[in-house]
XYZ file of C-alpha atoms in Angstrom:
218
model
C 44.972 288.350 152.378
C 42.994 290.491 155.054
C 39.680 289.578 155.459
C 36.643 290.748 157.244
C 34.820 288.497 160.159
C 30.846 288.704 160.446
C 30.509 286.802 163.964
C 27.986 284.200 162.549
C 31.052 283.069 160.960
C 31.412 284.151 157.665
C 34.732 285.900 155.932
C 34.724 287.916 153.581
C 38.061 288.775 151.977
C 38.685 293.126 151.978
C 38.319 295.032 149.068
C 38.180 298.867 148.784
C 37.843 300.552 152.359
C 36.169 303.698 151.420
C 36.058 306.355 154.054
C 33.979 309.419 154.320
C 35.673 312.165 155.852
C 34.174 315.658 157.432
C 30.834 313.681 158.508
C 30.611 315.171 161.808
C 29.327 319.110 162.051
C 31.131 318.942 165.625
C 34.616 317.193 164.341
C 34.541 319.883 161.120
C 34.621 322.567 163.600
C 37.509 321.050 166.146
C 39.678 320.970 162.736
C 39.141 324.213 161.368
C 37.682 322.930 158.344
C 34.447 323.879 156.021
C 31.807 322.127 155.452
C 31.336 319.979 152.539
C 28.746 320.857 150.182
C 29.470 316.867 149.159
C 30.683 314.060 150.789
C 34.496 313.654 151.239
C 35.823 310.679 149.463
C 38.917 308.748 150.672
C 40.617 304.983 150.421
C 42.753 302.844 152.647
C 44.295 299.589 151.382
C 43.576 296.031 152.799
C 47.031 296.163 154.174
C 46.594 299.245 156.844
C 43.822 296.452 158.489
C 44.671 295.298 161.444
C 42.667 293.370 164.368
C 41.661 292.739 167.832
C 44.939 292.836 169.880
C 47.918 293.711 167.534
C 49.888 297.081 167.528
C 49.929 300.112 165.934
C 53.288 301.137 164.337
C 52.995 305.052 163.703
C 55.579 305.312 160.664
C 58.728 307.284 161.261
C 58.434 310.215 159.379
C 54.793 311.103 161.558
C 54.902 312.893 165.184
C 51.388 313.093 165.161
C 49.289 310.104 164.706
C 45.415 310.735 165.721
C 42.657 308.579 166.289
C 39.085 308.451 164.889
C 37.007 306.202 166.272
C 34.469 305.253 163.350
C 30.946 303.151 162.504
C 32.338 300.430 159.441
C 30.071 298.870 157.497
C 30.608 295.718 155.288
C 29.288 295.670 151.885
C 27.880 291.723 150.918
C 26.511 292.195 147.562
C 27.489 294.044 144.536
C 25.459 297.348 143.572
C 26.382 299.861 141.182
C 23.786 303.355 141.009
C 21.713 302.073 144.181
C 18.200 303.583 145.054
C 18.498 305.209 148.540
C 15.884 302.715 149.758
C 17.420 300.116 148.689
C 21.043 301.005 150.014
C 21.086 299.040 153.653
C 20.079 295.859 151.296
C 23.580 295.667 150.420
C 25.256 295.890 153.920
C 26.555 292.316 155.144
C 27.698 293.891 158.941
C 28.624 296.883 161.039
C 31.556 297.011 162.861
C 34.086 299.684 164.471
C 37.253 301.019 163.076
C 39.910 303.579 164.332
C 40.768 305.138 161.323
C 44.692 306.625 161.702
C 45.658 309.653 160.629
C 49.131 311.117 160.704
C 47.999 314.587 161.429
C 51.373 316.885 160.482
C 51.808 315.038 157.385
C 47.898 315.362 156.378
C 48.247 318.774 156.653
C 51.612 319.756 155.235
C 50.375 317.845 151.988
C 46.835 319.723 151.969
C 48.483 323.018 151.869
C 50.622 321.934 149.134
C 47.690 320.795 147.170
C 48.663 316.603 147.017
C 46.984 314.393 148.161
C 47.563 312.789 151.782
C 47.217 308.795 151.227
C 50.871 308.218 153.098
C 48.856 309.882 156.053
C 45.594 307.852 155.781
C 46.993 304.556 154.048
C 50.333 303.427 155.901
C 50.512 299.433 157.088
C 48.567 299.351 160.690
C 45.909 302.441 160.249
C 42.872 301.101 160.202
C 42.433 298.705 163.104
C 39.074 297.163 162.806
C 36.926 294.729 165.021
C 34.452 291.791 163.662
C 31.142 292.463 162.899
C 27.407 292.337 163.812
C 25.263 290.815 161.054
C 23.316 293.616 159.281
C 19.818 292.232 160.300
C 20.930 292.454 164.191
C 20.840 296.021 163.847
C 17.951 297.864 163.633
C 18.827 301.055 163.006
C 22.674 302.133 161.863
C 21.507 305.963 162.748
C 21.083 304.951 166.292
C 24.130 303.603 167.354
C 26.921 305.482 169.805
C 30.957 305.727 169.040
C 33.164 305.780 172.379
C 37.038 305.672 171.816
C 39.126 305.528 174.535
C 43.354 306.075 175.296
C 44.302 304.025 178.584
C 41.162 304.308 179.895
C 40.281 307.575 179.320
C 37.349 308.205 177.134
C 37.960 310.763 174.614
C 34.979 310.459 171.732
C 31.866 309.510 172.652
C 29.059 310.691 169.947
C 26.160 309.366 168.207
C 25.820 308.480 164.608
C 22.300 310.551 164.513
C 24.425 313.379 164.172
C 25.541 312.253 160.497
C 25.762 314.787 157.971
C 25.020 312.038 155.419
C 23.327 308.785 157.338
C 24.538 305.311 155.828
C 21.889 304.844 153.358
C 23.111 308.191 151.990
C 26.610 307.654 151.834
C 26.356 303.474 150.230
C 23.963 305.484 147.597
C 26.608 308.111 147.041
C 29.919 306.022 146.935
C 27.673 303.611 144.348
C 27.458 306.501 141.609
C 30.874 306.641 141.729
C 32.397 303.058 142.437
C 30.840 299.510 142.257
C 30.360 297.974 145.546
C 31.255 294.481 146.038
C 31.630 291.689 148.510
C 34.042 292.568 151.108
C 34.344 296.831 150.679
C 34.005 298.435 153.675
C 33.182 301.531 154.466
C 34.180 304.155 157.476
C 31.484 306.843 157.940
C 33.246 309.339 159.593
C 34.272 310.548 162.910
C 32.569 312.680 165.945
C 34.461 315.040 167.742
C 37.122 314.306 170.003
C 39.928 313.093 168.001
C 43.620 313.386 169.602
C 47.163 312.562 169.412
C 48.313 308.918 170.062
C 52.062 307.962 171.430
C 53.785 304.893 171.803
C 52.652 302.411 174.432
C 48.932 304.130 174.518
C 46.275 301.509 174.835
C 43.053 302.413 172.513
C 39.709 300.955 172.624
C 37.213 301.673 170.183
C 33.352 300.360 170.779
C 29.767 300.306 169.224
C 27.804 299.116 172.602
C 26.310 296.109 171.315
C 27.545 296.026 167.977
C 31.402 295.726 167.799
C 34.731 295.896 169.788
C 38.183 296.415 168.986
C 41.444 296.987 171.331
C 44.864 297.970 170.042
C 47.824 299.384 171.252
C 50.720 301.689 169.947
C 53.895 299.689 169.616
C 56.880 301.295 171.615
């Protein structure tokens, strides 16, 4: 069982990991993509978690894994059709997650019309650090992504820039799925996404919120 750290020291065991995609005006643009007139709606399994210190194993039939360095937030009580004011009541911890994605095979399924799980949901693609307590942090809107391969910093962006802020996107996912205990949620990526290849070393940060290092396996 995978299961989620808050750094006071409670676990909660993973759920759903929902994950907004095309969040980012800046990271729409780099991809060629349009912009959404709703959010983009996307899962990962438990099993692609991984944490602090293991490896990535980019699956055979990929030659090009990216990285998206991403704000996660913990879900700690259930909600179902939440009140946008009332949406950051239900968030346990924030964290940071490098959500994989096995570019060529995203895309080769897109233009086929099928969906592109294999390229989102494979074991090892969503390494993800421990996380802050929700009260800790004042503002989720005011927080910076950095992400970077052997040392090299490659995103580095600010949540403000949001198409759809947190309390927007729990509200959202809520009309649509009940949140529980132990979902998590990745809000999207800034710009600055890239190709990843065996032996790279990636660190993903939230300056004072969260932490994670992982490498590729060779």
């Amino acid at each position: 069982m995978k299961t989620a750290r808050i750094k006071s020291g409670k676990e909660f065991a993973i759920g759903k990991i929902l994950c907004i995609g095309r969040n980012y005006v800046d990271h729409i643009h780099e991809l060629g993509n349009e912009l959404p007139a709703a959010p983009v709606i996307f899962m990962k399994p438990a099993s692609s978690v991984i944490s602090d210190g293991e490896s990535i194993v980019i699956p055979a039939y990929s030659n090009d894994c990216h990285h998206e360095g991403e704000l996660a937030v913990l879900i700690g009580k259930t909600g179902k059709d939440i009140p946008l004011d009332e949406a950051l009541e239900h968030v346990a911890g924030y964290g940071v997650a490098i959500d994989l994605t096995l570019r060529d095979v995203q895309g080769e399924l897109k233009k086929k019309g099928l969906p592109w799980d294999i390229a989102k949901g494979f074991d090892t693609a969503c390494p993800l650090s421990d996380f802050t307590p929700a009260e800790q942090i004042a503002d989720p809107q005011q927080l910076q992504i950095r992400l970077s391969v052997n040392g090299e910093m490659r995103q580095d962006g600010p949540t403000s820039l949001m198409i759809n802020p947190v309390r927007e996107i729990i509200r959202h996912l809520s009309t649509i799925f009940t949140l529980e205990p132990g979902d998590i949620i990745l809000t999207g990526t800034p710009a600055g996404v890239g190709r990843i290849i065996s032996g790279d070393k990636l660190v993903a940060e939230i300056p004072g919120v969260a932490r994670v290092e992982v490498s590729v396996a060779l």
